[in-house]
Coordinates of C-alpha atoms in Angstrom, one line a residue:
M24 CA -0.1 -0.1 0.1
K25 CA 1.6 3.2 -1.1
L26 CA 0.4 7.1 -0.6
D27 CA 2.1 10.3 -1.5
I28 CA 1.2 12.8 1.0
L29 CA 1.7 16.6 0.1
Y30 CA 2.4 19.4 2.6
Q31 CA 3.4 23.4 2.2
S32 CA 4.5 25.7 4.6
S33 CA 6.6 28.8 5.4
T34 CA 8.6 29.0 8.8
S35 CA 5.4 30.5 10.3
Y36 CA 3.4 27.4 10.1
A37 CA 6.5 25.0 10.4
I38 CA 5.6 24.0 13.9
P39 CA 1.9 23.2 13.3
A40 CA 2.8 21.2 10.1
A41 CA 5.5 19.2 12.3
V42 CA 2.3 18.4 14.5
S43 CA 0.1 17.6 11.8
L44 CA 3.1 15.3 9.9
C45 CA 3.3 13.5 13.8
S46 CA -0.4 12.7 14.0
L47 CA -0.2 11.2 10.2
F48 CA 3.0 9.1 11.4
E49 CA 1.2 7.9 14.3
N50 CA -2.0 6.8 12.8
N51 CA -1.2 5.6 9.5
K52 CA 1.5 2.9 10.4
D53 CA -0.7 0.5 8.2
I54 CA 0.3 2.4 5.1
T55 CA 3.7 0.4 4.2
L56 CA 5.0 3.4 1.9
L57 CA 4.3 6.6 3.0
Q58 CA 6.0 9.5 0.8
V59 CA 5.7 12.9 2.0
W60 CA 6.6 15.8 -0.2
F61 CA 6.8 19.1 1.4
V62 CA 7.0 22.4 -0.5
D63 CA 9.2 24.7 0.9
A64 CA 7.8 28.2 1.4
G65 CA 10.2 29.8 3.5
L66 CA 11.3 27.1 5.8
T67 CA 14.6 28.0 7.8
G68 CA 17.4 25.0 7.5
Q69 CA 16.7 24.4 10.9
D70 CA 13.0 23.7 10.3
R71 CA 13.8 21.4 7.4
M72 CA 16.5 19.3 9.6
Y73 CA 13.6 19.1 12.3
L74 CA 11.0 18.0 10.1
K75 CA 13.4 15.3 8.4
K76 CA 14.4 13.8 11.7
L77 CA 10.6 13.8 12.6
A78 CA 10.0 11.6 9.4
A79 CA 13.1 9.5 10.1
R80 CA 11.8 8.9 13.8
Y81 CA 8.9 6.9 12.0
G82 CA 11.1 5.3 9.3
R83 CA 9.3 7.6 6.6
N84 CA 11.0 9.7 3.9
I85 CA 10.2 13.6 3.3
E86 CA 11.5 15.2 0.3
F87 CA 11.4 19.2 0.0
L88 CA 10.3 20.9 -3.3
T89 CA 10.8 24.7 -4.0
N90 CA 8.6 26.7 -6.4
E91 CA 10.1 30.2 -6.4
S92 CA 8.9 30.9 -10.2
V93 CA 5.2 30.8 -8.7
D94 CA 6.1 34.0 -6.9
E95 CA 7.0 36.0 -9.7
M96 CA 4.1 34.8 -11.9
L97 CA 1.5 35.4 -9.5
S98 CA 2.9 38.9 -8.7
E99 CA 3.1 39.7 -12.4
A100 CA -0.7 38.7 -12.3
G101 CA -1.6 41.1 -9.6
V102 CA -2.4 38.2 -7.6
E103 CA -3.1 39.2 -3.9
L104 CA -0.8 37.6 -1.0
W105 CA -2.4 35.2 1.0
S106 CA -1.4 35.3 4.7
G107 CA 1.5 37.2 3.5
S108 CA 2.9 34.8 1.0
Y109 CA 1.8 32.8 -2.2
A110 CA 2.6 29.6 -0.3
T111 CA -1.1 28.4 -0.8
F112 CA -1.2 28.6 -4.4
Y113 CA 2.0 26.3 -5.1
K114 CA 0.2 23.2 -5.0
L115 CA -1.8 24.2 -8.1
F116 CA 1.4 24.2 -10.3
I117 CA 3.8 21.4 -9.2
W118 CA 2.6 18.5 -11.0
N119 CA 5.5 18.1 -13.5
R120 CA 7.5 17.1 -10.2
F121 CA 5.5 13.8 -9.9
Q122 CA 6.3 11.4 -12.8
E123 CA 5.4 8.0 -10.9
T124 CA 2.3 8.2 -9.0
D125 CA -1.1 8.9 -10.2
R126 CA -2.7 10.6 -7.1
V127 CA -1.4 12.8 -4.1
L128 CA -3.2 13.8 -1.2
Y129 CA -2.5 17.3 -0.2
I130 CA -2.9 18.1 3.6
D131 CA -2.8 21.8 5.1
A132 CA -0.4 22.3 8.0
D133 CA -3.4 23.4 10.4
T134 CA -4.7 20.1 10.7
L135 CA -4.5 16.7 12.8
V136 CA -4.7 13.5 11.0
L137 CA -6.4 11.3 13.6
G138 CA -7.3 8.2 11.3
S139 CA -6.0 5.8 9.0
L140 CA -5.8 7.3 5.3
A141 CA -5.6 3.9 3.7
G142 CA -9.1 4.5 2.0
M143 CA -7.2 7.3 0.2
C144 CA -5.0 4.9 -1.6
N145 CA -8.0 3.4 -3.8
F146 CA -10.7 6.1 -3.4
E147 CA -12.3 5.9 -6.8
M148 CA -11.5 9.0 -8.7
E149 CA -13.4 8.2 -12.3
N150 CA -13.0 11.1 -14.5
Y151 CA -12.6 14.0 -11.6
A152 CA -9.9 16.4 -11.4
C153 CA -9.4 15.9 -7.8
A154 CA -11.7 15.1 -4.6
M155 CA -12.6 17.3 -1.6
A156 CA -15.1 17.7 1.0
A157 CA -17.6 20.2 0.7
G158 CA -16.9 23.6 2.7
A159 CA -19.3 25.3 5.1
M160 CA -19.0 28.6 2.8
T161 CA -21.5 31.4 2.7
G162 CA -23.6 31.9 -0.3
T163 CA -22.6 35.1 -0.8
V164 CA -19.0 34.0 -1.8
K165 CA -20.7 31.2 -4.0
D166 CA -22.9 33.4 -5.8
F167 CA -20.1 36.1 -6.4
L168 CA -17.8 32.8 -8.0
G169 CA -21.2 31.7 -10.0
V170 CA -20.8 28.3 -8.4
E171 CA -23.6 26.0 -6.8
D172 CA -21.3 23.5 -5.2
Y173 CA -18.5 24.8 -2.8
F174 CA -15.4 22.6 -1.6
N175 CA -13.0 23.4 1.2
A176 CA -9.0 23.1 0.0
G177 CA -7.8 21.9 3.3
V178 CA -7.6 18.3 2.0
I179 CA -7.3 17.7 -1.6
L180 CA -6.8 14.3 -3.2
F181 CA -5.5 15.4 -6.7
N182 CA -5.8 12.8 -9.7
L183 CA -2.5 13.5 -11.5
D184 CA -3.7 11.5 -14.6
Y185 CA -6.5 13.9 -15.3
W186 CA -4.4 17.0 -14.7
K187 CA -1.6 15.6 -17.1
K188 CA -3.8 14.4 -19.9
N189 CA -6.0 17.4 -19.5
H190 CA -3.2 20.0 -19.1
T191 CA -5.3 21.4 -16.2
D192 CA -2.4 23.7 -14.7
K193 CA -2.9 25.7 -17.9
D194 CA -6.6 26.4 -17.4
F195 CA -5.5 27.7 -14.0
L196 CA -2.7 29.7 -15.6
E197 CA -5.3 31.3 -18.2
V198 CA -7.5 32.8 -15.3
V199 CA -4.4 33.7 -13.0
K200 CA -3.3 35.8 -16.0
S201 CA -6.8 37.3 -17.2
E202 CA -8.7 40.3 -15.8
R203 CA -11.0 38.0 -13.8
C204 CA -8.1 37.1 -11.6
S205 CA -9.1 39.1 -8.6
R206 CA -12.7 37.7 -8.7
Y207 CA -11.6 34.1 -8.7
T208 CA -8.7 34.3 -6.2
V209 CA -11.0 36.2 -3.5
V210 CA -10.6 33.2 -1.5
G211 CA -7.0 32.6 -2.6
D212 CA -6.4 29.1 -4.1
E213 CA -9.5 27.7 -2.8
S214 CA -12.0 29.8 -4.9
L215 CA -9.8 29.6 -7.9
I216 CA -10.0 25.9 -7.5
N217 CA -13.7 25.7 -7.1
Y218 CA -14.2 28.0 -10.1
V219 CA -11.7 26.3 -12.6
L220 CA -12.6 22.9 -11.4
K221 CA -16.4 23.3 -11.4
G222 CA -18.0 19.8 -12.2
K223 CA -14.7 18.2 -11.9
I224 CA -14.6 17.9 -8.3
K225 CA -15.6 14.9 -6.5
K226 CA -17.2 14.8 -2.8
L227 CA -15.1 13.5 -0.2
P228 CA -16.8 11.9 3.1
L229 CA -16.6 14.8 5.6
K230 CA -14.6 12.6 8.0
Y231 CA -11.3 13.3 5.6
N232 CA -11.4 17.1 6.2
F233 CA -13.6 18.2 9.4
E234 CA -13.8 21.9 9.5
S235 CA -14.8 23.3 12.8
S236 CA -17.5 25.4 10.8
W237 CA -19.1 22.0 10.5
W238 CA -19.7 21.6 14.1
L239 CA -20.8 25.3 14.4
W240 CA -23.1 25.5 11.8
G241 CA -24.1 22.1 10.2
W242 CA -26.7 21.4 12.7
N243 CA -28.6 24.6 12.3
R244 CA -31.1 24.7 9.5
K245 CA -32.0 28.2 10.0
L246 CA -28.4 29.0 8.7
D247 CA -29.2 26.7 5.6
N248 CA -30.2 29.5 3.2
R249 CA -27.1 31.8 4.2
L250 CA -24.7 29.0 3.3
G251 CA -26.5 28.5 0.1
W252 CA -28.3 25.3 1.1
N253 CA -31.7 26.0 0.3
A254 CA -32.4 22.6 -1.3
A255 CA -31.8 19.0 0.1
H256 CA -29.1 18.1 -2.3
R257 CA -27.2 21.2 -1.9
R258 CA -26.5 20.4 2.0
Y259 CA -23.9 17.9 1.0
Y260 CA -23.8 15.9 4.4
S261 CA -26.7 14.5 6.5
D262 CA -27.0 15.1 10.2
H263 CA -25.7 11.7 10.7
E264 CA -22.5 12.1 8.5
I265 CA -22.0 15.4 10.1
A266 CA -22.1 14.2 13.9
N267 CA -19.9 10.9 12.7
A268 CA -17.0 13.2 11.4
K269 CA -17.2 15.4 14.6
D270 CA -16.8 12.1 16.6
K271 CA -14.2 10.1 14.5
P272 CA -12.6 12.5 12.1
C273 CA -9.8 11.0 9.9
I274 CA -8.7 14.7 9.4
A275 CA -9.2 17.6 11.7
H276 CA -9.3 21.0 10.1
Y277 CA -8.8 24.1 12.5
V278 CA -11.0 27.2 11.5
D279 CA -10.9 30.2 14.2
L280 CA -14.4 31.7 14.2
T281 CA -15.5 31.9 17.8
T282 CA -13.1 29.1 19.0
G283 CA -9.6 30.1 18.5
R284 CA -7.0 27.8 16.9
P285 CA -5.3 25.3 19.2
W286 CA -2.4 27.5 19.6
D287 CA -4.3 30.4 20.5
V288 CA -4.3 31.8 24.2
K289 CA -7.5 30.8 26.0
N290 CA -8.6 28.7 22.7
D291 CA -11.6 26.1 23.2
N292 CA -11.2 24.7 19.7
L293 CA -12.8 21.5 19.3
F294 CA -9.5 19.5 19.0
R295 CA -7.5 21.5 21.5
E296 CA -6.5 18.4 23.4
E297 CA -5.7 16.2 20.3
F298 CA -3.2 18.8 19.2
E299 CA -1.5 19.3 22.4
Q300 CA -1.2 15.8 22.6
Y301 CA 0.9 15.6 19.4
C302 CA 2.5 18.7 20.2
R303 CA 4.2 17.1 23.4
I304 CA 5.4 14.3 21.2
V305 CA 7.3 17.0 18.6
K306 CA 10.6 17.7 19.8
P307 CA 12.6 20.3 19.8
W308 CA 9.6 22.5 19.2
K309 CA 7.2 21.2 22.0
N310 CA 8.1 24.4 24.4
M311 CA 8.5 27.2 21.6
D312 CA 6.3 29.9 22.1
F313 CA 4.0 30.1 18.8
A314 CA 4.2 34.0 19.3
M315 CA 7.6 33.8 18.0
R316 CA 6.2 32.3 14.6
G317 CA 3.7 35.1 14.3
M318 CA 0.9 33.0 14.9
G319 CA -0.7 34.7 17.3
G320 CA -1.0 33.3 21.1
N321 CA -0.3 36.5 22.9
H322 CA -1.6 37.8 25.7
K323 CA -3.2 41.0 24.7
L324 CA -6.4 42.1 26.5
A325 CA -8.4 42.0 23.4
I326 CA -7.8 38.6 22.4
L327 CA -8.3 37.5 26.1
L328 CA -11.8 39.3 26.4
K329 CA -12.8 38.0 22.8
Y330 CA -12.6 34.2 24.1
F331 CA -13.9 34.8 27.9
V332 CA -17.1 36.4 26.2
K333 CA -17.8 33.9 23.8
K334 CA -16.8 31.0 25.9
G335 CA -19.8 32.3 28.4
M336 CA -22.5 32.3 25.4
P337 CA -25.0 29.5 25.0
F338 CA -23.6 27.7 21.9
S339 CA -26.8 28.6 19.5
I340 CA -25.7 32.3 20.1
R341 CA -21.9 31.6 19.5
S342 CA -22.5 29.5 16.4
R343 CA -24.5 32.3 14.9
L344 CA -22.1 35.2 16.1
G345 CA -19.4 33.0 14.0
F346 CA -21.6 32.8 11.1
Y347 CA -22.1 36.5 11.0
Q348 CA -18.6 37.4 11.7
H349 CA -17.8 35.0 8.6
D350 CA -20.4 36.4 6.2
L351 CA -19.8 39.9 7.1
A352 CA -16.0 39.6 6.5
W353 CA -16.6 38.3 3.0
K354 CA -19.1 40.6 2.1
K355 CA -16.6 43.4 2.8
K356 CA -13.9 41.9 1.1
L357 CA -16.3 41.3 -2.1
Q358 CA -17.3 44.9 -1.8
K359 CA -13.8 45.9 -2.1
I360 CA -13.0 43.8 -5.3
K361 CA -16.3 45.2 -6.8
C362 CA -15.3 48.8 -5.9
G363 CA -11.9 48.0 -7.5
K364 CA -13.2 47.2 -10.9

C-alpha cells in the first residue's frame, strides 16, 4: 500500500505542520509506503532538519520541493498575497514533479490526522480532477463566484492522470493571467479551484476534512439559506454524517471563528486536547512560543476578552455570531473587489 502526501508551509506554520505530520505518522502505520513531499515556502534550514528528523523517527521519508517561479508569475498577474505569501497557490503548479504516481493527497498544515488514510489509496477518482470535502462557505461567496457547489481546499486528493492528460495547470494559468483574476482568487487558491474545476470535483466524505465550522453550523437549519443550502441536495452531508465526522474524524481542520485555533491563548478549539497531545511528542519544538512565529497566542487584553466572552455564550448564539462574522468579512472583501473594478 502506497500513498504520496503533500504539505506546504513557510517557517510561520512549521510547528503546526510538524504536529500534523506527527499525527499522520502515528495513525498511519498500516500504510507500507508513505512518501511525504513538502513544498518549502520559506522554511529555515533548522525547520527542514527538524522535519527530516521527525520523519526518520517513524521510518518515513520527506522530500522538499521549491517553487519560487510561482511567486514571480502570481505577482506579475496581480494576485494578492494570502496570509503574507503565495504559498497556498504552490500546490496548483508543481505536478510536473510527480512522474511515478497517479494521485497525491494534499493536507493543510493546520490539521490533525486522527485516523487511517488507507481509504485514499484506492478512492475511486473516475474522470474527476480531484476530490475534496464540501466547505461550509457562505452563499454570498458562492454567488459571487457563480458556483453552486463549494469545496474546502484544506484537503485535496489530486488525480494526477487527469491533470496531465487535460493540462489542467494551463486552465489555472489562463484565469490567473486574466482580468478575472481578483474575482476568482477572492478566497486564495480555494476559490480558484472551485471556479476552474467546477463540475470536476468529487465529494470526499466529511471525515477526511472536518472543519470546526461544521460543528458550529452544520446542525442549524436556520443558516441553511445563508450557506446556500436552500435545497436538500445542496446540503452535502446529512446530520448523521456530520455527527460521525465530528466524533471520529480522519482529518480535523482548525477554523478560528469563535473557538480560536489550538495554539491561541484561552482557545477552546474542538481539537485542542489532541493538538496538545501531538505537540508534546514533537521535539525540539514542543516548548517553543508560537508567538515567535507570528501565529498569535499573545496575551493582549482584547484577545483574552474575545475568548472569555464567547465561552460564556450559549452555543446557539455563539454559532450564529461566528457565522455573521464570517459572512460580514466576506461581504466586505467582495465589495472591495467590486469597487476596485
